[in-house]
Coordinates of C-alpha atoms in Angstrom, one line a residue:
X29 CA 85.0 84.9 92.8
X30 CA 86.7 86.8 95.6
X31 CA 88.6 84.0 96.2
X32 CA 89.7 83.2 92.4
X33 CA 90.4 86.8 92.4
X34 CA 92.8 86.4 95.6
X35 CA 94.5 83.2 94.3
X36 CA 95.4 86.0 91.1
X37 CA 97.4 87.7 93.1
X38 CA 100.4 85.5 92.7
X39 CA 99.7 83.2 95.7
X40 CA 98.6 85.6 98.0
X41 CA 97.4 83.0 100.8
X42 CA 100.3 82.2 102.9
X43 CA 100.7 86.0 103.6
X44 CA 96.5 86.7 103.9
X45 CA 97.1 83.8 106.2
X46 CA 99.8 85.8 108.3
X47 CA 97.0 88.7 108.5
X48 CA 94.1 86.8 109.7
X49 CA 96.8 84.8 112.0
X50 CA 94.7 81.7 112.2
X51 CA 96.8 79.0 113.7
X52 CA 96.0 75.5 112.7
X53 CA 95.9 72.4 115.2
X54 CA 98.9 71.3 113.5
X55 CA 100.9 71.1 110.8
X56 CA 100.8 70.9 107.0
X57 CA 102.4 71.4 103.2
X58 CA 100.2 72.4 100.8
X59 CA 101.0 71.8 97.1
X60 CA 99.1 74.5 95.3
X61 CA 99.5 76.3 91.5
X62 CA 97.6 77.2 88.5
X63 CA 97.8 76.4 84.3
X64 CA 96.4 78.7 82.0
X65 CA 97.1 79.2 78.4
X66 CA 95.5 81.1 75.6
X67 CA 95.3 81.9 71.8
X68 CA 96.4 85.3 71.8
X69 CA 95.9 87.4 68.5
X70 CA 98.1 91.0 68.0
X71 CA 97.4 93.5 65.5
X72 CA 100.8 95.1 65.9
X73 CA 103.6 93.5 67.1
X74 CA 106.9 95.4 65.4
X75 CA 104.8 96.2 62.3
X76 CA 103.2 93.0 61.6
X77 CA 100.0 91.2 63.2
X78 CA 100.3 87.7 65.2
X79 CA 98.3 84.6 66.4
X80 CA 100.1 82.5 68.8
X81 CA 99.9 80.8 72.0
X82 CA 100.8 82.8 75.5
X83 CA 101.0 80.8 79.0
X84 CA 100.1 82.9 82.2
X85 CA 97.0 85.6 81.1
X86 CA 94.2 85.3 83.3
X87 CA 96.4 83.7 86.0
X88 CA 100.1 82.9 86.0
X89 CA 101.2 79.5 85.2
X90 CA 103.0 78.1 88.5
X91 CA 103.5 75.8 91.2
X92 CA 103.9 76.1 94.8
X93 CA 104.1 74.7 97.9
X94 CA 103.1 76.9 101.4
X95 CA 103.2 75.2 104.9
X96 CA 102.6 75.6 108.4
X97 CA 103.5 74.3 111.7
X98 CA 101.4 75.2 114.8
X99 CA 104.1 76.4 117.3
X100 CA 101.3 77.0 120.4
X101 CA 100.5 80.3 122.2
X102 CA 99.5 82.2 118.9
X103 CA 102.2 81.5 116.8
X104 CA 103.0 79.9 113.5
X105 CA 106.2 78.7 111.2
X106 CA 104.8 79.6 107.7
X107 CA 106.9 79.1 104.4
X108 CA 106.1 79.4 100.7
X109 CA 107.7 77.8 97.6
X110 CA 106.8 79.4 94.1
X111 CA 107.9 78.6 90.7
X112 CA 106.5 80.2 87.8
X113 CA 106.2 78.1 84.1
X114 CA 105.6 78.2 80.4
X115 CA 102.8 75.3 79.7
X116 CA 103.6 75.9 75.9
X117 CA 107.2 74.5 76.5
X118 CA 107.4 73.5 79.8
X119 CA 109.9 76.0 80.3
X120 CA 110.7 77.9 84.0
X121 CA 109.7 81.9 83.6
X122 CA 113.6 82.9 84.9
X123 CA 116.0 80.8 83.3
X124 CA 118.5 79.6 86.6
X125 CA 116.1 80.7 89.2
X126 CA 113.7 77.5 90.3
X127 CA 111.3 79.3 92.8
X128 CA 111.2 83.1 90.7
X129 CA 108.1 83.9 92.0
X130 CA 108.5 83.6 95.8
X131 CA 110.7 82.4 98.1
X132 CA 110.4 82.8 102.2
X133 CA 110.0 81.5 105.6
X134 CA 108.8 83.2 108.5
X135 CA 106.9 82.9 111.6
X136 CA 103.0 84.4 112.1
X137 CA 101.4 85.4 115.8
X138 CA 98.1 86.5 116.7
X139 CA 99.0 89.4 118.9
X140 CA 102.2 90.4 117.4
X141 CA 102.1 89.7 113.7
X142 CA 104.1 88.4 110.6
X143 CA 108.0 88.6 110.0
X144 CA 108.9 86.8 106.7
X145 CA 112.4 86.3 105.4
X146 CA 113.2 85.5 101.6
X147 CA 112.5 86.6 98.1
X148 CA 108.9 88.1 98.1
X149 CA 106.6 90.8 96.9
X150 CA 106.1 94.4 98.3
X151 CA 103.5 95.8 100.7
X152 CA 102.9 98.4 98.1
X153 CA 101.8 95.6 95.7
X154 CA 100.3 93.1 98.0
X155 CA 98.0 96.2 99.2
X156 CA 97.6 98.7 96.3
X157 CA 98.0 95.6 93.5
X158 CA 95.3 94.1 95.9
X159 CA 92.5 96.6 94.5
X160 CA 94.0 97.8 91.5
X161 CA 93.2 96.8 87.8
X162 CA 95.3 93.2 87.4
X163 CA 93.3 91.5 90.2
X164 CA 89.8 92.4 88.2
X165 CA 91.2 92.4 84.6
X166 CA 94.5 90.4 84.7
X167 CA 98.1 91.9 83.9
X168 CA 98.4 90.4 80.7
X169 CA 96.0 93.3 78.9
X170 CA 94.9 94.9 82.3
X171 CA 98.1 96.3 83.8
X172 CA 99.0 100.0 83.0
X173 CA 100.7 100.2 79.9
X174 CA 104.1 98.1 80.2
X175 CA 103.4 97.9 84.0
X176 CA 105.2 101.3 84.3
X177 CA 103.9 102.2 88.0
X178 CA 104.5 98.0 89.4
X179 CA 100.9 97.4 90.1
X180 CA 101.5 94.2 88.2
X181 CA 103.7 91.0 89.9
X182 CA 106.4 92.1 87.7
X183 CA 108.8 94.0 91.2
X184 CA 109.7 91.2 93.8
X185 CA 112.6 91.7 96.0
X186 CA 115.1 89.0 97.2
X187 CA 116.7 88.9 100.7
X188 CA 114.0 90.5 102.3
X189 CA 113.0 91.0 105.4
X190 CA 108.8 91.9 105.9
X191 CA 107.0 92.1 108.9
X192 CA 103.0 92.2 108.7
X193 CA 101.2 93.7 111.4
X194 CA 97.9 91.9 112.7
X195 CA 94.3 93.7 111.9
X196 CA 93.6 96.5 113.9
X197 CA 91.0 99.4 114.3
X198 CA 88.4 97.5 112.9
X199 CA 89.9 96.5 109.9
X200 CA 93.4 98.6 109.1
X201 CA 96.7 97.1 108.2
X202 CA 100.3 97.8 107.7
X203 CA 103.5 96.4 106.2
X204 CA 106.8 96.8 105.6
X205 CA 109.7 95.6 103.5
X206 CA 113.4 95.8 103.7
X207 CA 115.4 94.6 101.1
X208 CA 119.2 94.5 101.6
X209 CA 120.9 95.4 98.9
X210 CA 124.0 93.2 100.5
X211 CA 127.3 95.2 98.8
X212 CA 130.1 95.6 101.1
X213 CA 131.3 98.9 102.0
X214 CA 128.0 100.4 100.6
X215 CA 124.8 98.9 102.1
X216 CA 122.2 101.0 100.3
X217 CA 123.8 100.2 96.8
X218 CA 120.9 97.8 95.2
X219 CA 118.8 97.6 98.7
X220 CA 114.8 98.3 98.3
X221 CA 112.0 99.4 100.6
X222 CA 108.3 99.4 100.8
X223 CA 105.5 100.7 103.2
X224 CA 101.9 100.1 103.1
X225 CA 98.2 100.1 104.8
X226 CA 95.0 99.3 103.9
X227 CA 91.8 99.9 105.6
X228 CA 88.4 97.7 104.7
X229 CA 85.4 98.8 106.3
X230 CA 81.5 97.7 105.4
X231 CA 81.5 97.5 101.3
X232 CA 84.4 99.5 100.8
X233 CA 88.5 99.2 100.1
X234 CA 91.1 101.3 100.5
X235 CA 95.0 100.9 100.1
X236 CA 98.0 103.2 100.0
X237 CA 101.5 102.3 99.2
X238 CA 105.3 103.2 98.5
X239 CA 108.4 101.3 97.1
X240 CA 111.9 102.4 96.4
X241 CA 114.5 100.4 94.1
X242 CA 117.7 101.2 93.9
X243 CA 119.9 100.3 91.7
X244 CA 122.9 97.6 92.0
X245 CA 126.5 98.2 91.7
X246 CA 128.3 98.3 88.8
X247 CA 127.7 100.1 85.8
X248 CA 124.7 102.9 85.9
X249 CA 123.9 102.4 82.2
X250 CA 121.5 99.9 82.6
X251 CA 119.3 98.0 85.8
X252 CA 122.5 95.7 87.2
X253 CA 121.2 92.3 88.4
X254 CA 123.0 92.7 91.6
X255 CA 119.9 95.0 92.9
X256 CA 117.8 93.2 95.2
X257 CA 114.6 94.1 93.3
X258 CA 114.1 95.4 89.5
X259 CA 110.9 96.2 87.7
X260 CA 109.3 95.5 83.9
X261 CA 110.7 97.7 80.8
X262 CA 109.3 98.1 77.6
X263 CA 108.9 101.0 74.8
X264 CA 107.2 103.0 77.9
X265 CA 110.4 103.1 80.3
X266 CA 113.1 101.5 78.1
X267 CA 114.7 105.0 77.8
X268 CA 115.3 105.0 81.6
X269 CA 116.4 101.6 82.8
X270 CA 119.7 103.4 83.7
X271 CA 117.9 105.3 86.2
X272 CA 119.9 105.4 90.0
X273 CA 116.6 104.4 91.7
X274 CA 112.5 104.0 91.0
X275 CA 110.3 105.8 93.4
X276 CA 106.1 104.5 93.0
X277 CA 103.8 105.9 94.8
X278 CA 100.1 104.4 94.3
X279 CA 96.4 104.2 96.0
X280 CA 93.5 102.8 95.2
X281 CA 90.3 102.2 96.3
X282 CA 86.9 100.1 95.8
X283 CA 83.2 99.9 96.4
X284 CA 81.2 96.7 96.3
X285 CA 77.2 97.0 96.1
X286 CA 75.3 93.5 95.5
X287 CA 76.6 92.3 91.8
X288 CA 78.5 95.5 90.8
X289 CA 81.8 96.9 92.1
X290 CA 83.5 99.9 91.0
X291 CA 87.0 101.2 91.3
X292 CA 89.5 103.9 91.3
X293 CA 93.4 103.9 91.4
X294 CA 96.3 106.3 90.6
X295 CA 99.7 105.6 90.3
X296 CA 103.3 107.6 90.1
X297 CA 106.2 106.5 88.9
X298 CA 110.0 108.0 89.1
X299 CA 112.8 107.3 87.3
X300 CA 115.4 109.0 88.7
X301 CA 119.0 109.6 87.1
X302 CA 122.3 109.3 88.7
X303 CA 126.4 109.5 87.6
X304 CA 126.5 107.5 84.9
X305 CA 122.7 107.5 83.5
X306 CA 121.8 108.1 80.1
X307 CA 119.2 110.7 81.0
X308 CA 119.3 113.9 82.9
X309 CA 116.2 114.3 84.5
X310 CA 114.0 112.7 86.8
X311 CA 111.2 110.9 84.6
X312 CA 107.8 111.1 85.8
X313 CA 104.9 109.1 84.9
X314 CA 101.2 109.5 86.2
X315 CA 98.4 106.9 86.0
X316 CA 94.8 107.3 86.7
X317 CA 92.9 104.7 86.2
X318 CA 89.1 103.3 86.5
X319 CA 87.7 99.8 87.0
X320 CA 84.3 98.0 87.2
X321 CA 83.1 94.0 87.6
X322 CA 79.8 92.7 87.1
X323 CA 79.0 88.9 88.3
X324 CA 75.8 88.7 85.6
X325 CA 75.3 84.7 86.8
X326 CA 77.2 82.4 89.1
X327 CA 79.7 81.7 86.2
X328 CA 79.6 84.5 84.5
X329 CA 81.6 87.5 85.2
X330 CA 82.1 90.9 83.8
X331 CA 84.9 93.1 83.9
X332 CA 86.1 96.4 82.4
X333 CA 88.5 98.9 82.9
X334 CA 90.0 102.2 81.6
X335 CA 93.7 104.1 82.5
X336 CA 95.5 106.9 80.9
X337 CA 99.1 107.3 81.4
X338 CA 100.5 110.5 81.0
X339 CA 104.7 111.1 81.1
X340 CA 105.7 114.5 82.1
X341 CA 107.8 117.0 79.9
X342 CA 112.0 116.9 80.8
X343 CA 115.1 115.6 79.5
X344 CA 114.2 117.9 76.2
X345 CA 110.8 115.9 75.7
X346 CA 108.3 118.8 74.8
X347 CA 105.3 117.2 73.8
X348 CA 105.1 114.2 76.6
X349 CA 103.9 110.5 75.5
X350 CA 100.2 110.1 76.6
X351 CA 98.4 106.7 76.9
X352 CA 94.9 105.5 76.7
X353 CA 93.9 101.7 77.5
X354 CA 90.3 100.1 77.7
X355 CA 90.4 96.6 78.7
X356 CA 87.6 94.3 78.7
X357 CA 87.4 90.8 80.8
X358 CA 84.7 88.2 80.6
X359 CA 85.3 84.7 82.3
X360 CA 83.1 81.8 82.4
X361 CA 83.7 79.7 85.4
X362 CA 82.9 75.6 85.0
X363 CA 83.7 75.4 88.7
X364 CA 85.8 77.0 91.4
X365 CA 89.1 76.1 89.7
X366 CA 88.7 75.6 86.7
X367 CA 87.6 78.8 83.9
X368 CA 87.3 79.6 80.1
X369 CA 88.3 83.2 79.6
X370 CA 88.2 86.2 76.8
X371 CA 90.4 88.9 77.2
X372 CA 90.4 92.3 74.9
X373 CA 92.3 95.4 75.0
X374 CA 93.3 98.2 73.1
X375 CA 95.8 101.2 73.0
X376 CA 96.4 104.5 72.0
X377 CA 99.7 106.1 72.0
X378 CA 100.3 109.8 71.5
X379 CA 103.6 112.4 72.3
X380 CA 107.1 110.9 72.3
X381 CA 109.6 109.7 75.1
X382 CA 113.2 108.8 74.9
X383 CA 114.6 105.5 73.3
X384 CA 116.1 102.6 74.4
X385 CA 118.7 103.3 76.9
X386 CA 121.9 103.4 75.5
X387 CA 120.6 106.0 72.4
X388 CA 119.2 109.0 74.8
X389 CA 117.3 109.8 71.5
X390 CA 113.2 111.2 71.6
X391 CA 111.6 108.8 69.7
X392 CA 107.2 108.7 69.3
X393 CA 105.6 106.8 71.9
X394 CA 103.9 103.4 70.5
X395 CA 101.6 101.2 72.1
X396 CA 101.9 98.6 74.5
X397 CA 99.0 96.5 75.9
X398 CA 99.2 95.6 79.4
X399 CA 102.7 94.0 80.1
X400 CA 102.0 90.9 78.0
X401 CA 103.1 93.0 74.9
X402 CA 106.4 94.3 76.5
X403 CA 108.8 92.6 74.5
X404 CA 106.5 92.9 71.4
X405 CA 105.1 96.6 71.4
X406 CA 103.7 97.6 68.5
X407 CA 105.9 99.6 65.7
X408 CA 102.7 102.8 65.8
X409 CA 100.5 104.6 68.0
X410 CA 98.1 101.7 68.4
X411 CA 98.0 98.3 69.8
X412 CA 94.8 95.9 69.8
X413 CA 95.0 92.5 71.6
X414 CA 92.4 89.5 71.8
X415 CA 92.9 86.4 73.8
X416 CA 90.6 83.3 74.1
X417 CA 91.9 80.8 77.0
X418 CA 91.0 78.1 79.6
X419 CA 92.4 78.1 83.3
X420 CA 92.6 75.7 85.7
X421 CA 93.8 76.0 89.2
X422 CA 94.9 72.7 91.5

């Protein structure tokens, strides 16, 4: 189960692979990637209620190919291929971009550790995402409400530069990220950075991590696409996607005892305006959030989770939006790779926040499951979501 859980994590391996720094005898390409659809059922989506079918819940849809060639004295030449997919259409996830998810190459050593070049994800998710609620109870209904704090695999960053130090201290790690934001004249303009560590020690987790986007060149009324890394918007954040740059700051932590574990996280997230911005003041969203599995059989496991999202009071908001999530997770597993899966969630929305960029006007917060309901929030204060589906990794 640890390992479906890991394999969750967006293809995960290559780069666990450049932390245990295992070389291999020699070389190989791996083709590696997942299908999962469900029937999803909405209550609220714009007003009305919806039964449909929704690729990518329990695990993303995709295909990849990792490899490695055993260079001698330590060292490795790792890369990793990832393209994510719609099984309903047979559509790519980014229209125009083949290998969305990840894109690098890089070499690994025993004594010194990992530098990876490429599009990839941050230290602060591959640490803090590692332990938080999507790796237990999926993004789909599990994330924090529209994936405001990036705990999800909704931030990568392209030309990036990461470097992955080996396991020290008996079971501590750090990374870094660099992304270069690659506009002449004006290198921080769209560049992003990230900074993490985790320590695992006897039954227990612990992670702690920071990323910083910054927006690309061009006009500051929106997120430009020239930025090397962007993040998910919905009815939660839509009022801020002009922000200058996005500062999250999360930890998280987790405590395994036989069948049982039990989590923590908390997570904050800064919108921050600059010339040009259709707000005025730094938005500020804080996330606490609680998480627990139980593994009742071999093939049956349990999982539920609860978060509550609170903005804080500027830009003339005086009564802030609040959120409250449950999610609930129960997955039947016919073997390692292959799973049937129900997923339910629900939401509570309360306060207001500002509209969608572009109007700068307070409107009342609604609800918006996980971040599968991003581009469908629902038109009130509530939000229920139900998903039946079937997953099968290769």
């Amino acid at each position: 189960m640890k390992l479906r859980r890991s394999l969750a994590m967006g293809g995960l391996a290559i780069v666990a692979a450049g932390a245990s720094v295992q070389a291999s005898a020699q070389s190989s390409v791996t083709i590696y990637g997942a299908i999962d659809d469900a029937l999803v059922y909405t209550n609220n989506q714009g007003g009305l209620h919806n039964l449909y079918l929704r690729t990518g819940n329990l695990n993303a849809s995709k295909i990849g190919f990792k490899g490695s060639e055993d260079l001698g004295g330590g060292s490795q030449a790792v890369f990793t291929l990832e393209n994510g997919f719609d099984v309903n259409t047979g559509g790519m996830s980014s229209a125009n971009t083949l290998f969305n998810r990840q894109s690098f190459v890089g070499l690994v050593n025993n004594t010194y550790g990992s530098a990876l070049l490429g599009r990839q994800y941050t230290p602060y998710f591959q640490y803090v995402g590692a332990i938080g609620p999507t790796s237990v109870l999926t993004g789909a209904t599990g994330a924090h409400p529209g994936d405001v704090d990036g705990l999800d695999t909704t931030v990568r960053i392209s030309n990036a530069v990461t470097y992955i130090s080996p396991t020290f201290g008996g079971g501590a790690q750090i990374s870094a990220l660099y992304g270069f934001g690659e506009t002449a004249g004006s290198t921080s303009t769209g560049n992003a950075y990230s900074l993490a560590g985790k320590y695992d020690v006897g039954p227990w987790n612990f992670a702690l991590g920071f990323q910083r986007l910054k927006n690309g060149s061009g006009s500051a009324t929106t997120w430009n696409s020239t930025a090397s890394g962007s993040f998910a918007t919905s009815a939660i954040n839509n009022g801020y996607a002009s922000s200058d740059n996005v500062v999250m700051i999360a930890g998280a932590t987790r405590y395994t005892t036989g069948n049982w574990m039990f989590g923590a996280n908390y997570a904050n997230a800064q919108y921050k305006p600059g010339n040009g911005s259709l707000f005025s003041q730094k938005a500020t969203f804080d996330t606490l959030g609680l998480i627990t599995t139980f593994q009742a059989t071999p093939a049956w496991m349990l999982a539920a989770g609860y978060s509550y999202t609170r903005e804080r009071a500027a830009n003339g908001i005086t009564d802030p939006a609040k959120y409250h999530q449950i999610a609930l997770e129960e997955t039947y597993s016919l073997s390692k790779r292959t799973a049937f899966y129900l997923l339910q969630a629900y939401q509570l929305a309360r306060g207001q926040t500002l509209g969608k960029a572009g109007t700068g006007n307070i409107v009342n917060a609604v609800a918006v499951v996980g971040d599968s309901q991003n581009s469908s929030p629902s038109s009130g204060r509530n939000q229920a979501v139900i998903m039946a589906g079937f997953r099968h990794f290769f």
